[in-house]
Short mmCIF file of C-alpha atoms in Angstrom, two decimals:
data_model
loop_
_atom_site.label_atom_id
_atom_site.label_comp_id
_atom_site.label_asym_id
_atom_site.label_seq_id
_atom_site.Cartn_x
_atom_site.Cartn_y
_atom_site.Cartn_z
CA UNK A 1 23.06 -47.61 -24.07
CA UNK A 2 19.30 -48.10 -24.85
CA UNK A 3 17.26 -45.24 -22.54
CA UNK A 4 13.81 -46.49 -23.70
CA UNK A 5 12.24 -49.17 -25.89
CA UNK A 6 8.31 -48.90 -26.97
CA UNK A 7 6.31 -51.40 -29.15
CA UNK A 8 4.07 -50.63 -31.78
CA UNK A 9 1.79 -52.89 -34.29
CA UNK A 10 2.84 -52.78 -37.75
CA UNK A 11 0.52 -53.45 -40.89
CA UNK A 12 -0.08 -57.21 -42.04
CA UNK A 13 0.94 -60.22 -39.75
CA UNK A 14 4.39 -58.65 -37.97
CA UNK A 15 4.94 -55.60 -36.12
CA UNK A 16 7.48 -52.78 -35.55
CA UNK A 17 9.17 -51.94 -32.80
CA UNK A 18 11.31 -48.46 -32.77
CA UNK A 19 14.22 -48.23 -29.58
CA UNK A 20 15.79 -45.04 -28.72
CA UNK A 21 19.26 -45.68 -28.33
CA UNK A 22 21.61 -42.95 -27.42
CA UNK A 23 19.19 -40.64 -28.44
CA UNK A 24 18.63 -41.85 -31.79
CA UNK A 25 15.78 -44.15 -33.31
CA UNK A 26 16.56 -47.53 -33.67
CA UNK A 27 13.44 -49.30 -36.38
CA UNK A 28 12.94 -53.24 -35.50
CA UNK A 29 11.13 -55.31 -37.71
CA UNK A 30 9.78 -58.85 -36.25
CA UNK A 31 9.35 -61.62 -38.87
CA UNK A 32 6.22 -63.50 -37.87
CA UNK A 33 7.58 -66.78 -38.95
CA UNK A 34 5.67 -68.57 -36.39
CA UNK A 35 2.70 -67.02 -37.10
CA UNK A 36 2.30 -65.95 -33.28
CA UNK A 37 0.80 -62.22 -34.12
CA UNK A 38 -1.15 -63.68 -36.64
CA UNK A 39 -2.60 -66.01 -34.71
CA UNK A 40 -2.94 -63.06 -31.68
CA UNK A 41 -4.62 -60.45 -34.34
CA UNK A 42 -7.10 -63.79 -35.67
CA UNK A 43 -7.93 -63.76 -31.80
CA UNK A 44 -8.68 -60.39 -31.03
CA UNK A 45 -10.87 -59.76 -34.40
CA UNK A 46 -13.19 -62.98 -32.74
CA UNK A 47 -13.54 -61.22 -29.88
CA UNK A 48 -14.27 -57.83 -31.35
CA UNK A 49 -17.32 -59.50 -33.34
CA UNK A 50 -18.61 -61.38 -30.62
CA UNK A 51 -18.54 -58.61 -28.46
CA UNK A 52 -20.35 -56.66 -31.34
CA UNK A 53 -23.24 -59.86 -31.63
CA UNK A 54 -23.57 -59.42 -27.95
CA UNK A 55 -24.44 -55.90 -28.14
CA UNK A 56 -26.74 -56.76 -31.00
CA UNK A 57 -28.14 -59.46 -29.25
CA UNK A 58 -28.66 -57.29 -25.77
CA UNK A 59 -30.30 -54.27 -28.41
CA UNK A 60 -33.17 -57.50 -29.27
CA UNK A 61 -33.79 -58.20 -26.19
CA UNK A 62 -34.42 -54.21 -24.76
CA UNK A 63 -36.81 -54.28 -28.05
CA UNK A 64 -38.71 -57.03 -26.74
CA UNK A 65 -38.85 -55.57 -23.02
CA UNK A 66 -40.63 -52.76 -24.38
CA UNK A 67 -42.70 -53.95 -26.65
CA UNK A 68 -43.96 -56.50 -24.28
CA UNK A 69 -44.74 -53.67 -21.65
CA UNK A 70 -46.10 -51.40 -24.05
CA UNK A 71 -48.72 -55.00 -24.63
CA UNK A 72 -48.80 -54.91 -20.83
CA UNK A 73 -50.26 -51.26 -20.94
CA UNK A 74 -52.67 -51.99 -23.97
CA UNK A 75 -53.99 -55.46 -21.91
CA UNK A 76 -54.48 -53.15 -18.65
CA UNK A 77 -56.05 -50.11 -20.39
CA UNK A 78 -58.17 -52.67 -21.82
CA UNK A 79 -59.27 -54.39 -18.54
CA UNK A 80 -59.86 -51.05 -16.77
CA UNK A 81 -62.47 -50.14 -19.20
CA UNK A 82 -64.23 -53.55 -19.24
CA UNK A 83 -64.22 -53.36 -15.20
CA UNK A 84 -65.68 -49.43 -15.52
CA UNK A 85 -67.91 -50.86 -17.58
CA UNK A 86 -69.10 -54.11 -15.17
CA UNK A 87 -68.97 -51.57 -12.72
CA UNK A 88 -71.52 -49.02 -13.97
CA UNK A 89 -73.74 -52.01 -14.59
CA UNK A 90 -73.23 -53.12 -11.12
CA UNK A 91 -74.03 -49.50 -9.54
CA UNK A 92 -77.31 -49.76 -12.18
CA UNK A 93 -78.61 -52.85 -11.21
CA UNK A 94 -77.85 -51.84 -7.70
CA UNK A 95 -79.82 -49.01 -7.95
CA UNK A 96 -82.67 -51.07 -9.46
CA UNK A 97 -82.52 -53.74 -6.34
CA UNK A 98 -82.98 -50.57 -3.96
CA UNK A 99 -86.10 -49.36 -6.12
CA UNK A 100 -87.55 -52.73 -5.86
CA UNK A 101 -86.99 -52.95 -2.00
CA UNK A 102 -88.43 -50.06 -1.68
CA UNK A 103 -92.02 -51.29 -3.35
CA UNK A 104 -91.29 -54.85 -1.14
CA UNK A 105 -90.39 -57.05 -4.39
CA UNK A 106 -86.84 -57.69 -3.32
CA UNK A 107 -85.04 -58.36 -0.31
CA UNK A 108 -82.63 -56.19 1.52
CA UNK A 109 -80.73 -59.50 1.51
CA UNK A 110 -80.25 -59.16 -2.16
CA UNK A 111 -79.19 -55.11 -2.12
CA UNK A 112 -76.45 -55.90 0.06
CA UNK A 113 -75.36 -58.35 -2.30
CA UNK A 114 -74.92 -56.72 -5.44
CA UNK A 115 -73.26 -53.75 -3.27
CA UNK A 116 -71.17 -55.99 -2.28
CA UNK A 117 -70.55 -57.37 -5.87
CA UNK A 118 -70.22 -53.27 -7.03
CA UNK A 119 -67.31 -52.49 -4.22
CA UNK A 120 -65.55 -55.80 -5.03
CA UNK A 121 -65.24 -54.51 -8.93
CA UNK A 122 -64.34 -50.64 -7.85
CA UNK A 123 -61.58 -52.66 -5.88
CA UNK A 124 -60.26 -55.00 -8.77
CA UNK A 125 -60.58 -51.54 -10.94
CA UNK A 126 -58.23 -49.54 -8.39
CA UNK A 127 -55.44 -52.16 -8.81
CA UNK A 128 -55.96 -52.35 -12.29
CA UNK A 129 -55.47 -48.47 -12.50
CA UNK A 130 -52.01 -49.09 -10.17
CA UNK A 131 -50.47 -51.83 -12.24
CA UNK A 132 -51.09 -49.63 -15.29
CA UNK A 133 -49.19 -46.39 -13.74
CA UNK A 134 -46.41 -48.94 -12.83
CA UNK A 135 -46.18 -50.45 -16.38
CA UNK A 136 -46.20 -46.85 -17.82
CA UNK A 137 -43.12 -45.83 -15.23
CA UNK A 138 -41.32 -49.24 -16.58
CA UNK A 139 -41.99 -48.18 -20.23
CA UNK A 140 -40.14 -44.87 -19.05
CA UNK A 141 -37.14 -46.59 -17.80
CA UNK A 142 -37.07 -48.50 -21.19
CA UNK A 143 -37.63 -45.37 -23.68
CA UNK A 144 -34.91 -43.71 -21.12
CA UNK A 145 -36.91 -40.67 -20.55
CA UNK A 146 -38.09 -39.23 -16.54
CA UNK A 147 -40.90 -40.94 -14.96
CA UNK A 148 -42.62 -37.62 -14.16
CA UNK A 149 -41.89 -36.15 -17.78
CA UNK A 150 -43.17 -39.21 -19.96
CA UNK A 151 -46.49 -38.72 -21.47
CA UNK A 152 -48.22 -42.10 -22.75
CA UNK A 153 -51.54 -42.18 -24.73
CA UNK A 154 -54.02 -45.18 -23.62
CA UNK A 155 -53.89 -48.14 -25.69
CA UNK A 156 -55.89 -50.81 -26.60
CA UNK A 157 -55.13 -54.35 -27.82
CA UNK A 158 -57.33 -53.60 -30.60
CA UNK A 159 -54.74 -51.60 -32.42
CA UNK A 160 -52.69 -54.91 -32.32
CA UNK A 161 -52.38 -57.85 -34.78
CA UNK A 162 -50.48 -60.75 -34.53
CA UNK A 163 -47.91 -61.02 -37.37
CA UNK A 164 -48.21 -63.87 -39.17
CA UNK A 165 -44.29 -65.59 -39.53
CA UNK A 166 -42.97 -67.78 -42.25
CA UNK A 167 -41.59 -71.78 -41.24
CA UNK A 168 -38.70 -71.55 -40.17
CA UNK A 169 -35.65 -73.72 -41.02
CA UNK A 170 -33.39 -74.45 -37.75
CA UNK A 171 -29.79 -73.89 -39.44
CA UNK A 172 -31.39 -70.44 -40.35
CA UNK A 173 -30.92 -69.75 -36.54
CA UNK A 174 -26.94 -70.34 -36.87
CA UNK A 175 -26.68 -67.18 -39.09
CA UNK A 176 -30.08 -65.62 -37.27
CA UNK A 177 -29.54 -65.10 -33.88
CA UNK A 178 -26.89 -62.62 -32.93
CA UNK A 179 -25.95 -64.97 -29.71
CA UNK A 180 -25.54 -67.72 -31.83
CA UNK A 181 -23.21 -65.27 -34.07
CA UNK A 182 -21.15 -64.18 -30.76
CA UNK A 183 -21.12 -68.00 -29.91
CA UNK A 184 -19.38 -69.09 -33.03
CA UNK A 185 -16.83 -65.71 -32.90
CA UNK A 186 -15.95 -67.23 -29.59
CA UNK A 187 -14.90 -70.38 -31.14
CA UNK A 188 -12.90 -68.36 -33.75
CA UNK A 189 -11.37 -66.78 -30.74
CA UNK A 190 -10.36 -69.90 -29.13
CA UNK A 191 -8.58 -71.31 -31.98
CA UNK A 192 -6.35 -68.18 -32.37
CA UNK A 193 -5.27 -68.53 -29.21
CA UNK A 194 -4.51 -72.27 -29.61
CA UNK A 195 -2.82 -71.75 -32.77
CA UNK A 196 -0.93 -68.53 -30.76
CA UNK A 197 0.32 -70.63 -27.82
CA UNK A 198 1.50 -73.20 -30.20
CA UNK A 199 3.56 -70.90 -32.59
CA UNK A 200 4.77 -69.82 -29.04
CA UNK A 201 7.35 -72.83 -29.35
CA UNK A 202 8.91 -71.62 -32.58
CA UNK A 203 11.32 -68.37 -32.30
CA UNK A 204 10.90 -65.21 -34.16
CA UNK A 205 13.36 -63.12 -35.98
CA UNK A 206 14.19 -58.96 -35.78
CA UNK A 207 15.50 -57.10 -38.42
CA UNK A 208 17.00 -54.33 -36.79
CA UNK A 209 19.04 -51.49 -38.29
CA UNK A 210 20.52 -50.89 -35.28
CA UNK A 211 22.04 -54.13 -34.52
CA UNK A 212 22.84 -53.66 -38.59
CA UNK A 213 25.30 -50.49 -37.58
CA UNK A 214 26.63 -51.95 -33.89
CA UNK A 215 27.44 -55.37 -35.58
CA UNK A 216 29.46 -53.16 -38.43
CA UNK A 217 31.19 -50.76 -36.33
CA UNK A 218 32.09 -53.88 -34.05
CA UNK A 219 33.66 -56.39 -36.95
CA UNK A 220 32.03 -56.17 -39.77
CA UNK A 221 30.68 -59.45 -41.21
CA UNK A 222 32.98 -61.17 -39.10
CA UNK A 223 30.84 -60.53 -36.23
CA UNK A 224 28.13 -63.20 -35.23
CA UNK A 225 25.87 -60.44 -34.57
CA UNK A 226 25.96 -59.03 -38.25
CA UNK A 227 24.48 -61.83 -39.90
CA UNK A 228 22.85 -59.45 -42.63
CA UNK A 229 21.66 -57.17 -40.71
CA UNK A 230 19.32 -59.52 -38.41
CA UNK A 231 19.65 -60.67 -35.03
CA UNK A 232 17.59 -63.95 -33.42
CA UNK A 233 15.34 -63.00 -30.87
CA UNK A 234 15.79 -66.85 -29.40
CA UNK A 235 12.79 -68.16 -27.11
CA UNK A 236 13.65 -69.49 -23.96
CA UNK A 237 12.15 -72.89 -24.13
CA UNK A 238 10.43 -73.22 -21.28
CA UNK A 239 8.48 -76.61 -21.88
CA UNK A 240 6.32 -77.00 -19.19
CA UNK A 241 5.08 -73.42 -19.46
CA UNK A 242 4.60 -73.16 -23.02
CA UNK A 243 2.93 -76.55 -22.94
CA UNK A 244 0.28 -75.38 -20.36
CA UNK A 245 0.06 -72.33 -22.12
CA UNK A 246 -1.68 -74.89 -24.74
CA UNK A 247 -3.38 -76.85 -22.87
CA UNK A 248 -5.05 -73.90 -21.20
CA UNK A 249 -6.37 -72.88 -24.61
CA UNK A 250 -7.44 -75.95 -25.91
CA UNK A 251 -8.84 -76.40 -22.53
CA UNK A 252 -10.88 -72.92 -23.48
CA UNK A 253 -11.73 -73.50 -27.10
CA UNK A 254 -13.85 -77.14 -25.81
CA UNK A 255 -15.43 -74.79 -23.52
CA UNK A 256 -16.58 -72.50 -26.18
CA UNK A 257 -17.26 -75.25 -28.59
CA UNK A 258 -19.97 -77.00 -25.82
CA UNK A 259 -21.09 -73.65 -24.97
CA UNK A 260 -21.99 -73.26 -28.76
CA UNK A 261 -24.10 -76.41 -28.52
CA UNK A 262 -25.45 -75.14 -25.14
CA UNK A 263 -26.66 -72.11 -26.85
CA UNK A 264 -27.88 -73.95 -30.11
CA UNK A 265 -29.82 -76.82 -28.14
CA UNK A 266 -31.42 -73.14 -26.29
CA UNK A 267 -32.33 -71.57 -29.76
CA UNK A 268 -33.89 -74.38 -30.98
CA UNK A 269 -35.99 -74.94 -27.98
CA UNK A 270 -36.93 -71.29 -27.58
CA UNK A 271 -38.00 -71.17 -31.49
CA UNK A 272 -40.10 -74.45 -30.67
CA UNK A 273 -41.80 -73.13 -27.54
CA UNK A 274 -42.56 -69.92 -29.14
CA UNK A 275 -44.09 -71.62 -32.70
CA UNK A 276 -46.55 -73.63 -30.13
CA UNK A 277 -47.42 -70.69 -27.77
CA UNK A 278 -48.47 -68.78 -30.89
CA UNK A 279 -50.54 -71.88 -32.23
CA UNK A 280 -52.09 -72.15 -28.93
CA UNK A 281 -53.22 -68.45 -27.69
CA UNK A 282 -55.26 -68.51 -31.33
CA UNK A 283 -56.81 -70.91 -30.35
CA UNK A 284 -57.64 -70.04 -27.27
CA UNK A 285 -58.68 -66.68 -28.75
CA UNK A 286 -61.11 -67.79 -30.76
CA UNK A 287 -62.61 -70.35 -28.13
CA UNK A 288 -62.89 -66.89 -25.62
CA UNK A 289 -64.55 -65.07 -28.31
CA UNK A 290 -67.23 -67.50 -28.77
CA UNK A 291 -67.45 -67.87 -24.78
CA UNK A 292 -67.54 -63.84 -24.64
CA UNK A 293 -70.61 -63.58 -27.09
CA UNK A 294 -72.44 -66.39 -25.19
CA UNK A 295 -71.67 -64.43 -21.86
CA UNK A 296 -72.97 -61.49 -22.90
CA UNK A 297 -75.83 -63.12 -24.18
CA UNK A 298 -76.55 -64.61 -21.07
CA UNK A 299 -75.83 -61.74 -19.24
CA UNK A 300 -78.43 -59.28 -21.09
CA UNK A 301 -81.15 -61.91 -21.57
CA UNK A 302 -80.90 -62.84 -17.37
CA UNK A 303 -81.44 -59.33 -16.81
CA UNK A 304 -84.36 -59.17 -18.48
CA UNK A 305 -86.02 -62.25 -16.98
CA UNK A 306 -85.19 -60.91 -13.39
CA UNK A 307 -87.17 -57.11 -14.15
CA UNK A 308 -90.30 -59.36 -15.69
CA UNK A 309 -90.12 -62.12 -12.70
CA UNK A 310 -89.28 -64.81 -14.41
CA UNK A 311 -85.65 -65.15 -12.93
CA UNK A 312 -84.13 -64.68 -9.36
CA UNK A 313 -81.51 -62.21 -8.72
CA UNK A 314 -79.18 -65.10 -8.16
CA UNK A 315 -79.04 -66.19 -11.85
CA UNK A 316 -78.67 -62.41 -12.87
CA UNK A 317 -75.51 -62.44 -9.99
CA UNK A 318 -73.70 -65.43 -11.58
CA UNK A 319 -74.17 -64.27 -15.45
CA UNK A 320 -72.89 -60.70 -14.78
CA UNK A 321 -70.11 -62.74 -12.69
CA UNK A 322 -69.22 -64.95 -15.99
CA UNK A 323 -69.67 -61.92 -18.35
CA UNK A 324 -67.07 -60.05 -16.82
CA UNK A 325 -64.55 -63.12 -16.22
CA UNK A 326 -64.43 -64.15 -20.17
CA UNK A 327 -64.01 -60.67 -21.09
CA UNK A 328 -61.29 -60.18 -18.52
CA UNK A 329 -59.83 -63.57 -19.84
CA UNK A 330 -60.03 -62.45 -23.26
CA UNK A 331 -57.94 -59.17 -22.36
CA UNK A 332 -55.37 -61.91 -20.89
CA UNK A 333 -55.42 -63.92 -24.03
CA UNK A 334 -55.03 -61.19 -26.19
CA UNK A 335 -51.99 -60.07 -24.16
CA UNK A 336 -50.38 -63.39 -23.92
CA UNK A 337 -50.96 -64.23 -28.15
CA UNK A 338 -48.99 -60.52 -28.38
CA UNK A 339 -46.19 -61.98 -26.08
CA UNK A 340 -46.23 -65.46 -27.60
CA UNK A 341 -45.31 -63.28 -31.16
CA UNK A 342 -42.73 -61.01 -29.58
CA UNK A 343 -40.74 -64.14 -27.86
CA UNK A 344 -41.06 -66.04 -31.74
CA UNK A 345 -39.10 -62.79 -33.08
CA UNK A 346 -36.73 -62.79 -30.36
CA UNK A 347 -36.34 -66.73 -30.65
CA UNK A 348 -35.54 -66.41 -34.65
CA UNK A 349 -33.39 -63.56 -34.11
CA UNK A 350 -35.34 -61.00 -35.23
CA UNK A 351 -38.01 -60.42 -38.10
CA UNK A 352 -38.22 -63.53 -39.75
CA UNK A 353 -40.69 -62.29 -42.41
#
């Protein structure tokens, strides 16, 4: 009798299976005239792409993680030097106020002020200094080295530029974007296992040199079960199964055919979003330029004014005050024309250049 049976794939569209029988090896070969295992191997080789375009697709996205932190540490560095700065020039002109109160030209009223004005910077410049060390952990996690070992060198958005990118077509994103890749595979998928439970109705056929020798030894040719050499592996026609078994995965392949649009109408959207973000942080980068020359402009010549009389300390408060607010904005703007770029490389799938 048959101690043990075991299955194996066999090269092109039908497979092998060997049975031990009595000891000896019994060879089966399955003729995929349904195209079943074709249909099941079509399947499987989907799913082993998508699953690769997913990876690829989750590798993009780590890239732009890190390179929009690393952008976060370069903005931050940035912003703690222009607040040491303000704040030196705060302590300065503090200093200066307490000179002048001293020789009864200003008012205590007006020391206490810019002190004020000094500890609110030092403040601003302490949580600056704290979101940097926690950007530097998170660029850690990201390179996958220790917190406490990883070493990183200040930055500065200066060392940046913002690529310039090509115009894009939108079917270039089908064949761009690795989740638009997986999407498709996933289609592919779906149809092999529509065309699988479909070929389910038909019945396949074993060649078996086993049932060769029994159907010999038991009557020759006379037997029903010699029928050179092959034996009918019938199906059971179980209707109502097999026909659910299709519906189920036609059911599936809509699924993945609307989530293919789903993803498309995304990509599409997230190219279109990024293009304008780029457009816009130029020009709000050059518009915070101009504002940060004026500023400082304002800033130097209101000083002046004040030490020769001809301005109050008020107007020297409120142009400091606007000096250090563009250049802090600029920092921003810089960071966020940096970002804009990394999403438009992560919406085209990559370097579109």
């Amino acid at each position: 009798g048959r101690a043990e049976s075991n299955a194996r794939g066999g090269s092109g569209d039908n497979a092998f299976r060997d049975s031990y029988i009595a000891g000896d090896l019994d060879l089966t070969y399955t003729l995929d005239l349904s195209g079943r295992l074709k249909a099941s191997k079509k399947a499987a080789h989907a799913r082993y792409r998508a699953a690769g375009y997913e990876a690829d697709a989750m590798r993009l996205n780590v890239e732009a993680a890190a390179a929009t932190a690393y952008v976060e540490y370069a903005a931050l560095c940035d912003r703690i030097a222009i607040a040491e700065q303000a704040l030196a020039n705060a302590r300065e002109f503090e200093r200066t106020l307490m000179l002048r109160v001293d020789e009864g030209i200003a008012s205590q009223v007006d020391a206490g002020i810019q002190a004020n004005e000094a500890n609110d910077i030092a403040l601003n410049l302490s949580r600056l200094r704290e979101a940097r060390s926690r950007t530097r952990q998170a660029i850690a996690v990201l390179a996958g080295v220790e917190a406490p070992l990883f070493e990183l060198e200040p930055a500065s958005l200066t060392d940046f530029r913002v690529p310039q990118f090509r115009p894009y077509q939108p079917a270039s994103l089908v064949t761009r974007r690795p989740d638009m890749l997986a999407a498709a595979a996933r289609i592919d998928a779906a149809k092999g296992d529509v065309e699988r439970a479909r070929a389910a109705f038909v019945p396949d056929i074993e060649l078996s040199a086993g049932s060769f020798v029994d159907s010999a030894v038991g009557g020759g040719i006379l037997n029903p079960g010699f029928a050179l050499a092959a034996r009918m592996v019938a199906t059971i026609f179980d209707n109502g199964r097999l026909k659910g078994q299709v519906y189920r995965a036609s059911a599936e392949q809509q699924e993945a055919v609307e989530l293919y649009r789903k993803t498309l109408l995304n990509a599409l959207a997230e190219a279109q979003n990024a293009i304008g973000a780029v457009q816009a942080s130029g020009e709000r980068l050059t518009l915070l330029a101009n504002s940060r020359d004026h500023a400082t402009r304002t800033a130097t010549l209101a000083r002046n004014r004040f030490v020769e009389g001809a301005d109050d300390f008020g107007t020297v408060l409120d142009a400091e005050r606007q000096r250090l607010t563009v250049a802090d904005a600029l920092a921003s703007s810089q960071q966020q024309a940096l970002n804009s770029a990394i999403a438009l490389y992560v919406a085209l799938g990559g370097d579109p250049r």
